[in-house]
PDB file of C-alpha atoms and ligand atoms in Angstrom:
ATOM      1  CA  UNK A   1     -78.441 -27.028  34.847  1.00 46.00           C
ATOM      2  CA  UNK A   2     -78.499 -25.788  38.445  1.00 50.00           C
ATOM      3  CA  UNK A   3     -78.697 -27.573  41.515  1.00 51.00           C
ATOM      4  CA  UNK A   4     -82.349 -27.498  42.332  1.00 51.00           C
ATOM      5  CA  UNK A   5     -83.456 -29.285  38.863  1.00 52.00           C
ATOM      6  CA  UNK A   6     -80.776 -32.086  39.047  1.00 56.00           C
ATOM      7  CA  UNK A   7     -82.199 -32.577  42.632  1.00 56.00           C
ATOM      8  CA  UNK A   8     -85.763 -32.306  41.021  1.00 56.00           C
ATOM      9  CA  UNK A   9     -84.680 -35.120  38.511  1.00 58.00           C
ATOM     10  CA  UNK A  10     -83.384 -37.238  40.465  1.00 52.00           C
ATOM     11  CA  UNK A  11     -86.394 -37.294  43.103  1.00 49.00           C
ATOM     12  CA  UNK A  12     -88.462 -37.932  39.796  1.00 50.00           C
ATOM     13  CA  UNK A  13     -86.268 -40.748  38.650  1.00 46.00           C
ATOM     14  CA  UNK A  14     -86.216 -42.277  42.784  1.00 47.00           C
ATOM     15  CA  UNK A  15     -90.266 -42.187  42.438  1.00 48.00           C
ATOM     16  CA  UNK A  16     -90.210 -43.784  39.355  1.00 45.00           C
ATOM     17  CA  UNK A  17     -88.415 -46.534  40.194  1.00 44.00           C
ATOM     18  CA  UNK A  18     -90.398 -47.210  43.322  1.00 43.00           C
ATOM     19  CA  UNK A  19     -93.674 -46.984  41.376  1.00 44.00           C
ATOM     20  CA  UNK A  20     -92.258 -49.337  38.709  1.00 42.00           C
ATOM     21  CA  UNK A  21     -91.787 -52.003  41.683  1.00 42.00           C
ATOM     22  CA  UNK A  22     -94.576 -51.492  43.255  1.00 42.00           C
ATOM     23  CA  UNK A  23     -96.937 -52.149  40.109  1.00 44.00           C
ATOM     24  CA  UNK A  24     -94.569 -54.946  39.142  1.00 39.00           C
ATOM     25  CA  UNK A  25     -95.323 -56.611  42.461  1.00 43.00           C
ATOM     26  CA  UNK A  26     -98.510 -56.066  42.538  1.00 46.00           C
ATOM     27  CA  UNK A  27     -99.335 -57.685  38.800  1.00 47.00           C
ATOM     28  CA  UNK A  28     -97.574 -60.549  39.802  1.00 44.00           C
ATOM     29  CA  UNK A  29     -99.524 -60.987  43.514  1.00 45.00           C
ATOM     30  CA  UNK A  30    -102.451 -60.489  41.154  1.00 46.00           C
ATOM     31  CA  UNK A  31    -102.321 -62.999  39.540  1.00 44.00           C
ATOM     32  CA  UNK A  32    -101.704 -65.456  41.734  1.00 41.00           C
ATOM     33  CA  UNK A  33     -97.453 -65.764  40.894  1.00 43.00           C
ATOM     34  CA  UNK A  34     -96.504 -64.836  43.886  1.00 44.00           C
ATOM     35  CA  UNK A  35     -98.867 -65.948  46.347  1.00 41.00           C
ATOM     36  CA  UNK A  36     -98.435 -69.612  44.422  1.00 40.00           C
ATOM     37  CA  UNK A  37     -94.922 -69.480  45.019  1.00 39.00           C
ATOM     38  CA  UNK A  38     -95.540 -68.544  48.633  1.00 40.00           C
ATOM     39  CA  UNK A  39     -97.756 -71.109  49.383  1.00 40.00           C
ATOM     40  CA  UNK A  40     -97.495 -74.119  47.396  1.00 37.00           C
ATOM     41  CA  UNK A  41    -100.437 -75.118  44.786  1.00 40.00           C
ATOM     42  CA  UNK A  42    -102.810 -76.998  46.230  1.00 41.00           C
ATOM     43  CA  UNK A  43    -102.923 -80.500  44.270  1.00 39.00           C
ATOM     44  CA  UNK A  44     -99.271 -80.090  43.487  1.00 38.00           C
ATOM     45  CA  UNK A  45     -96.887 -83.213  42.626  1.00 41.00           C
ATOM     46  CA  UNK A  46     -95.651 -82.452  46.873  1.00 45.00           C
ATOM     47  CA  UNK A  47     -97.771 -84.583  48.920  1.00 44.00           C
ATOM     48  CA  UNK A  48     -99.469 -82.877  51.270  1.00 43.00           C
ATOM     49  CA  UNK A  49     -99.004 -83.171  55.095  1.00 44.00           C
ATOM     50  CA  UNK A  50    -102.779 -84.375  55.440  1.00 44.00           C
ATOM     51  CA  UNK A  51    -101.871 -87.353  53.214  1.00 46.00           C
ATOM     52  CA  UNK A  52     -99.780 -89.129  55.770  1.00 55.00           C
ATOM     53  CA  UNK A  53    -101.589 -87.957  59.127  1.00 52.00           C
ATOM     54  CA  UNK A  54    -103.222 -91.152  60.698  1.00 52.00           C
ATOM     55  CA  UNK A  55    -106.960 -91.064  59.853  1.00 49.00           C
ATOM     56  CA  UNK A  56    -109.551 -90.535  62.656  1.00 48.00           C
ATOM     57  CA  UNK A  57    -110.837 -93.754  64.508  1.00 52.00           C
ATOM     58  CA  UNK A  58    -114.525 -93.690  64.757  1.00 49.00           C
ATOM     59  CA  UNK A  59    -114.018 -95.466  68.190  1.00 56.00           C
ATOM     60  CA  UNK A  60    -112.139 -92.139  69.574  1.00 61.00           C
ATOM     61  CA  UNK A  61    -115.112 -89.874  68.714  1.00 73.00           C
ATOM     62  CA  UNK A  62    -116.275 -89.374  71.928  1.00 74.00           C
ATOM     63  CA  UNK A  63    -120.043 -87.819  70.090  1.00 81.00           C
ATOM     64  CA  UNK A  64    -120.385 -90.535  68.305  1.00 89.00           C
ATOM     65  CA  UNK A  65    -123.794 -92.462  69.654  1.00 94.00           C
ATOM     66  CA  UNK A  66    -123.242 -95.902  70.335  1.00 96.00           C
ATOM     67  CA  UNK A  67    -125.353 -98.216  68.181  1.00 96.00           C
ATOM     68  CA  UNK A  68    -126.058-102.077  68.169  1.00 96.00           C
ATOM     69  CA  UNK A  69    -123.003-102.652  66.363  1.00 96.00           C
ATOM     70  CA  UNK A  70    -121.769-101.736  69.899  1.00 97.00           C
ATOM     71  CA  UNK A  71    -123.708-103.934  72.081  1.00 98.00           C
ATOM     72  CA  UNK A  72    -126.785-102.057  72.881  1.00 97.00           C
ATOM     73  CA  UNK A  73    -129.867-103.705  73.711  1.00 96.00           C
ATOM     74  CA  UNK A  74    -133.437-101.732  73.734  1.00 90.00           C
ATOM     75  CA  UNK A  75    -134.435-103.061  77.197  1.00 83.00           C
ATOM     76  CA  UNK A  76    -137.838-102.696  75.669  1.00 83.00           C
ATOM     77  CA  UNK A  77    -137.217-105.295  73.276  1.00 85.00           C
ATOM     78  CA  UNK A  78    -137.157-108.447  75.796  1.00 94.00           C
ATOM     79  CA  UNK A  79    -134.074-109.690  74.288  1.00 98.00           C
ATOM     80  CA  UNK A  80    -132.555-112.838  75.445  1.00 98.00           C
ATOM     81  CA  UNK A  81    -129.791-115.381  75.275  1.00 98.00           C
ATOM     82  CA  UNK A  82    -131.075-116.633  72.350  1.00 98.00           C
ATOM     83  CA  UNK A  83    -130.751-113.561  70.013  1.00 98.00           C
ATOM     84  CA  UNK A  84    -127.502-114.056  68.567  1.00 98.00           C
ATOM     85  CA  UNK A  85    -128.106-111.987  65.300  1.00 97.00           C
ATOM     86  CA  UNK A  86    -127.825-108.992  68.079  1.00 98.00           C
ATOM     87  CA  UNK A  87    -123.773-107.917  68.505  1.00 98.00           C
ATOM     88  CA  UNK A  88    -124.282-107.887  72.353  1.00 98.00           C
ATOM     89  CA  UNK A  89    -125.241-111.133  72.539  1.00 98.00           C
ATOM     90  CA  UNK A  90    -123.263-113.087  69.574  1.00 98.00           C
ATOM     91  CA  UNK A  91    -119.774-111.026  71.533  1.00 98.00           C
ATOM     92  CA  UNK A  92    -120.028-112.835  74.513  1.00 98.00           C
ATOM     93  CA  UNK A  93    -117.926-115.560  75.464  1.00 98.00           C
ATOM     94  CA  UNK A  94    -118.884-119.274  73.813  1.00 98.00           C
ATOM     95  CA  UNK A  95    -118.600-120.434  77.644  1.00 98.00           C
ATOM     96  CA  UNK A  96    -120.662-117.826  79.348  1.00 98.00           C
ATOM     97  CA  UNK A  97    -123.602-117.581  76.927  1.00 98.00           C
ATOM     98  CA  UNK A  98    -124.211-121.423  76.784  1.00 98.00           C
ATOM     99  CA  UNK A  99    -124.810-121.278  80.528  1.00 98.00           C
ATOM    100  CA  UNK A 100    -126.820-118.592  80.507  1.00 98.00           C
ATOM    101  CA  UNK A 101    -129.048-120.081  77.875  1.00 98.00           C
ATOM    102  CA  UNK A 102    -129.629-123.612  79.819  1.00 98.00           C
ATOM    103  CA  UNK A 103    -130.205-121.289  82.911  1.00 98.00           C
ATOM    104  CA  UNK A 104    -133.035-119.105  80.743  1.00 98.00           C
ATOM    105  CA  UNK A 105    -134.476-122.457  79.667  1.00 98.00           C
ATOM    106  CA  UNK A 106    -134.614-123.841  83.060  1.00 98.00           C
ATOM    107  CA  UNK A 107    -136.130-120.793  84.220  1.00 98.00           C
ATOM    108  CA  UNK A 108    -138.391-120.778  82.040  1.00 98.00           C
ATOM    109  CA  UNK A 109    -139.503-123.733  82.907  1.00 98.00           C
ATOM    110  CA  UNK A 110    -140.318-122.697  86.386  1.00 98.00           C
ATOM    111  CA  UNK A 111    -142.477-120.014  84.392  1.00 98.00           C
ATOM    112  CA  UNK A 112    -139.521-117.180  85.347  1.00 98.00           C
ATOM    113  CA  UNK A 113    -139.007-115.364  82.567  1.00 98.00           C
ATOM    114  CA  UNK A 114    -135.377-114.070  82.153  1.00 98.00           C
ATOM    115  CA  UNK A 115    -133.547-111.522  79.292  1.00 98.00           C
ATOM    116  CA  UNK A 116    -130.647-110.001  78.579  1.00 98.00           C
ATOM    117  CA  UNK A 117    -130.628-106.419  79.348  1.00 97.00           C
ATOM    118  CA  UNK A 118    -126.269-105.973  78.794  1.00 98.00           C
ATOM    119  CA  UNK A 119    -123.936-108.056  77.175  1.00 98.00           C
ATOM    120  CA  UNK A 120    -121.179-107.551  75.540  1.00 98.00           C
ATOM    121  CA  UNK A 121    -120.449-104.047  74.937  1.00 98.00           C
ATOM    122  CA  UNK A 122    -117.503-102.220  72.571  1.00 97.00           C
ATOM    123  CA  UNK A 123    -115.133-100.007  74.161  1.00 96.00           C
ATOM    124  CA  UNK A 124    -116.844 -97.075  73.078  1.00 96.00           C
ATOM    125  CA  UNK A 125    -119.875 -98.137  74.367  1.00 97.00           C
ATOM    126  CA  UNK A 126    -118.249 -98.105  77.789  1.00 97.00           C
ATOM    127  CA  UNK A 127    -116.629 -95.184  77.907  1.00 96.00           C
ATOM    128  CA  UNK A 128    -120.130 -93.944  76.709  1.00 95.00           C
ATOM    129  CA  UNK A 129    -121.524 -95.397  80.090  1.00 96.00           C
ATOM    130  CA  UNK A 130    -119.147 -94.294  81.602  1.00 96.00           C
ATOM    131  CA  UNK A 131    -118.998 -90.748  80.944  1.00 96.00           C
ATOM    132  CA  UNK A 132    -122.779 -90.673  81.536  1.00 96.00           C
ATOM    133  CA  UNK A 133    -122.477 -92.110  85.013  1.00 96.00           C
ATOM    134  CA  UNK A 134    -119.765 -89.388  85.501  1.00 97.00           C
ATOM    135  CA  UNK A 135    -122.197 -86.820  84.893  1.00 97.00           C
ATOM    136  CA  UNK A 136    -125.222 -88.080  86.710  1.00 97.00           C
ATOM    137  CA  UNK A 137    -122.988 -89.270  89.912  1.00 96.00           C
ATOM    138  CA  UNK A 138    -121.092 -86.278  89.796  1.00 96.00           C
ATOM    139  CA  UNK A 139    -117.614 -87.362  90.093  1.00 96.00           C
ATOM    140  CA  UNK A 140    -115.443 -90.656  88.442  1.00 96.00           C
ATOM    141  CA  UNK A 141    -115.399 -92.092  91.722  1.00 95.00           C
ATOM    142  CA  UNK A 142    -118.370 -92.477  92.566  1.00 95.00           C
ATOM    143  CA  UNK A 143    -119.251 -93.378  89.126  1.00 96.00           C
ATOM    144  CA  UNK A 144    -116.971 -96.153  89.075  1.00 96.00           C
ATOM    145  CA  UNK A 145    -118.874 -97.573  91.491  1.00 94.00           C
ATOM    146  CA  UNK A 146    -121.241 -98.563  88.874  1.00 94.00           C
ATOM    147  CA  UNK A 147    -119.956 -98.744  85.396  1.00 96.00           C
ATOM    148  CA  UNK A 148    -116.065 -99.629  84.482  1.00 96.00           C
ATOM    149  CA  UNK A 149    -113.577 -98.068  82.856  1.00 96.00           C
ATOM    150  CA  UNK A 150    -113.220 -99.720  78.757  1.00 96.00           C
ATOM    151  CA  UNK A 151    -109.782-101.317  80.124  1.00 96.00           C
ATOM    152  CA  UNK A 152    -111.352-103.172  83.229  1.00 96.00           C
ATOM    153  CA  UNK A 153    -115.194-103.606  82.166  1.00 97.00           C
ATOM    154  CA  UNK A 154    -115.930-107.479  81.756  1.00 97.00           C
ATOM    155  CA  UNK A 155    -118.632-106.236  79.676  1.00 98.00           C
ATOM    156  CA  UNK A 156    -115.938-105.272  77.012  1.00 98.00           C
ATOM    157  CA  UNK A 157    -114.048-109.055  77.177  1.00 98.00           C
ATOM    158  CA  UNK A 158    -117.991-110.499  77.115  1.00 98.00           C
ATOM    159  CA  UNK A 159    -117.637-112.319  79.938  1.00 98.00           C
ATOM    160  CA  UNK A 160    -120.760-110.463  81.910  1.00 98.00           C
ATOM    161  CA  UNK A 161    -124.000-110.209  80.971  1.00 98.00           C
ATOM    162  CA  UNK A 162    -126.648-107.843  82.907  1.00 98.00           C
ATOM    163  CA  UNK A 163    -129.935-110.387  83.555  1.00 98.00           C
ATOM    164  CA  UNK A 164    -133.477-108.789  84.338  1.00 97.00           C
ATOM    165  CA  UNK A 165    -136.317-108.862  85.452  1.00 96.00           C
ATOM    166  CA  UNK A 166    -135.955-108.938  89.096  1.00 97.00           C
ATOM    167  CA  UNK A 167    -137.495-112.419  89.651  1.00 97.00           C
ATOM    168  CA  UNK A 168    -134.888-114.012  87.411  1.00 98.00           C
ATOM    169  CA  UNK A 169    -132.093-112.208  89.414  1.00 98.00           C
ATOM    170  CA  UNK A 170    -133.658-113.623  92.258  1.00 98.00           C
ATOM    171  CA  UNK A 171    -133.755-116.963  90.852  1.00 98.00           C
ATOM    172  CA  UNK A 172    -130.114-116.911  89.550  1.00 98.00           C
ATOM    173  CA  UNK A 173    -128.930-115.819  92.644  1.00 97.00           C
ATOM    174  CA  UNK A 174    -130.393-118.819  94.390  1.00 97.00           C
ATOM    175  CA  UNK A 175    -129.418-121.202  91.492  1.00 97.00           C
ATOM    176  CA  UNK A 176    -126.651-119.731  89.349  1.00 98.00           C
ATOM    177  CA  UNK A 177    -123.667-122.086  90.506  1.00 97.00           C
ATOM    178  CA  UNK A 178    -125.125-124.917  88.612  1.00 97.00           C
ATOM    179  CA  UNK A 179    -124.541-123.295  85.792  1.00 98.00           C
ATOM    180  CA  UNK A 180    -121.413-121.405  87.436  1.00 98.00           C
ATOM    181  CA  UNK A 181    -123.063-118.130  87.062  1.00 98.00           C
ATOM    182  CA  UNK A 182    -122.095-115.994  90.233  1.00 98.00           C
ATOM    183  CA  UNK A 183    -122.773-112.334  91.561  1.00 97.00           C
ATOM    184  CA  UNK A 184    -119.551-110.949  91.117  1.00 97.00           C
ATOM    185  CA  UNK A 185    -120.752-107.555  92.989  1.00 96.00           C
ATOM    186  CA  UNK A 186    -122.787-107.104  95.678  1.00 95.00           C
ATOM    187  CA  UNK A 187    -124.309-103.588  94.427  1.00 95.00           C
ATOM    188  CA  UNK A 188    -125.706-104.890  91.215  1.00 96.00           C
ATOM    189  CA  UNK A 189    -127.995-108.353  91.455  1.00 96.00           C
ATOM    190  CA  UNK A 190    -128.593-107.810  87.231  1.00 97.00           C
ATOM    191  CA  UNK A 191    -125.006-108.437  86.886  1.00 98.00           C
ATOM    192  CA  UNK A 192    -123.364-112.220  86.084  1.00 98.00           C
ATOM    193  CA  UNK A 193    -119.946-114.324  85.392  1.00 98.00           C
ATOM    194  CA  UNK A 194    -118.868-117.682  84.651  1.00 98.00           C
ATOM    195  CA  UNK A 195    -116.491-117.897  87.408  1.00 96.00           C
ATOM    196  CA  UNK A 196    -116.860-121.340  88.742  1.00 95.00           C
ATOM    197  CA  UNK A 197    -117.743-125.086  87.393  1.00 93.00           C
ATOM    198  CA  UNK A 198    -121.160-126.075  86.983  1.00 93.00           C
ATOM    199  CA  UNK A 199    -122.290-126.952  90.619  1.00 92.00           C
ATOM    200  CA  UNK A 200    -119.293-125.049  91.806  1.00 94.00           C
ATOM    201  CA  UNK A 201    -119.279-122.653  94.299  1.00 94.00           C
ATOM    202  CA  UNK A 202    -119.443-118.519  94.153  1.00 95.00           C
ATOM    203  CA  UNK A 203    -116.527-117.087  95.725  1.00 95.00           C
ATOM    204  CA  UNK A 204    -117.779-113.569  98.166  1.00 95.00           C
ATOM    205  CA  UNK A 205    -118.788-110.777  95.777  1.00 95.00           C
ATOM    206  CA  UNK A 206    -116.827-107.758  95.629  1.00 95.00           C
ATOM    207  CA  UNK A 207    -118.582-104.561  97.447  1.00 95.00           C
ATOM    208  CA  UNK A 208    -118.637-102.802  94.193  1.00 93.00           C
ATOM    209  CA  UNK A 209    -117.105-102.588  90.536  1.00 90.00           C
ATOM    210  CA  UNK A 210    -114.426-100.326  91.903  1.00 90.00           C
ATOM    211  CA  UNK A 211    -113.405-102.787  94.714  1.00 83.00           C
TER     212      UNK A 211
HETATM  213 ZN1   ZN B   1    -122.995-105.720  84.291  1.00 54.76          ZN
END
């Protein structure tokens, strides 16, 4: 045997070899050995990572649309005091609704029709506001102006309620500390607290809901 043909041969046998691991390989990628091992089954006995991540909170989606269950009210729906099936008005606090409801009667009365056009709103709800007021005011500054953040809003604790129409802000205004109903901000005569006994008196409203 010369040289050349041992060389020959032994290329062969190299080639061979390599082919022989390649087609192994491959017949076991094929079917699905090795990428299994690779990856891990799905719906193994290992529980997955997913498993034990914390599950999304409905209240952090900022897309989500805010609904009655989070204090809405359809301002075309003349909703009052009274309507405590609706979230926004059931929320508020005990204290603060039952003085708003012997002011709506009393108004009433005097043939000045008053409803509810904000209560008590969720946090998401807020933020919701919020954001919006951000967009049409054009900066979180100015926007605070007008709607609180979900930490501060009084709204969120139910202790405010937004009153309309205009006569009955009017009238409040002029009679809410018998009820201890005050103007808590000078920029927004819709917008009412319990902050002082019945017959009390209404300490200076702020400038805005940012002062
Ligand atoms: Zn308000």
């Amino acid at each position: 045997m010369d040289t050349p043909t041992r060389r020959r041969r032994a290329l062969v046998l190299v080639g061979t070899v390599v082919v022989v691991v390649v087609a192994v390989t491959w017949a076991l990628t094929g079917a699905g050995l090795l990428g299994s091992a690779a990856s891990g089954a799905p719906g193994g006995g290992v529980p997955s990572a997913a498993g034990d991540a914390p599950q999304p909170d409905l209240d952090l989606d900022p897309d989500r649309e805010p609904g009655v269950e989070d204090g809405v009210i359809d301002r075309g729906d003349g909703v009052t005091i009274f309507d405590t099936h609706l979230p926004a008005i059931a929320n508020l606090d005990p204290a603060l609704r039952a003085a708003v409801e012997q002011a709506t009667t009393d108004a009433g009365a005097r043939g000045v029709e008053m409803v509810v056009t904000s209560g008590w709103r969720s946090a998401h709800y807020q933020q919701h506001l919020l954001d919006e007021a951000v967009r049409t005011r054009g900066s979180l500054e100015e926007a605070r102006k007008w709607v609180s953040t979900p930490d501060l809003s009084r709204h969120v604790t139910g202790d405010a309620v937004d009153i309309g129409y205009t006569d009955a802000d009017s009238w409040l205004a002029q009679h809410g500390t018998r009820y201890g109903l005050c103007t808590t901000y000078a920029n927004e005569m819709w917008h009412f607290e319990l902050v002082t006994e019945p017959g009390g008196e209404c300490p200076p409203a702020k400038a805005d809901g940012s002062s």
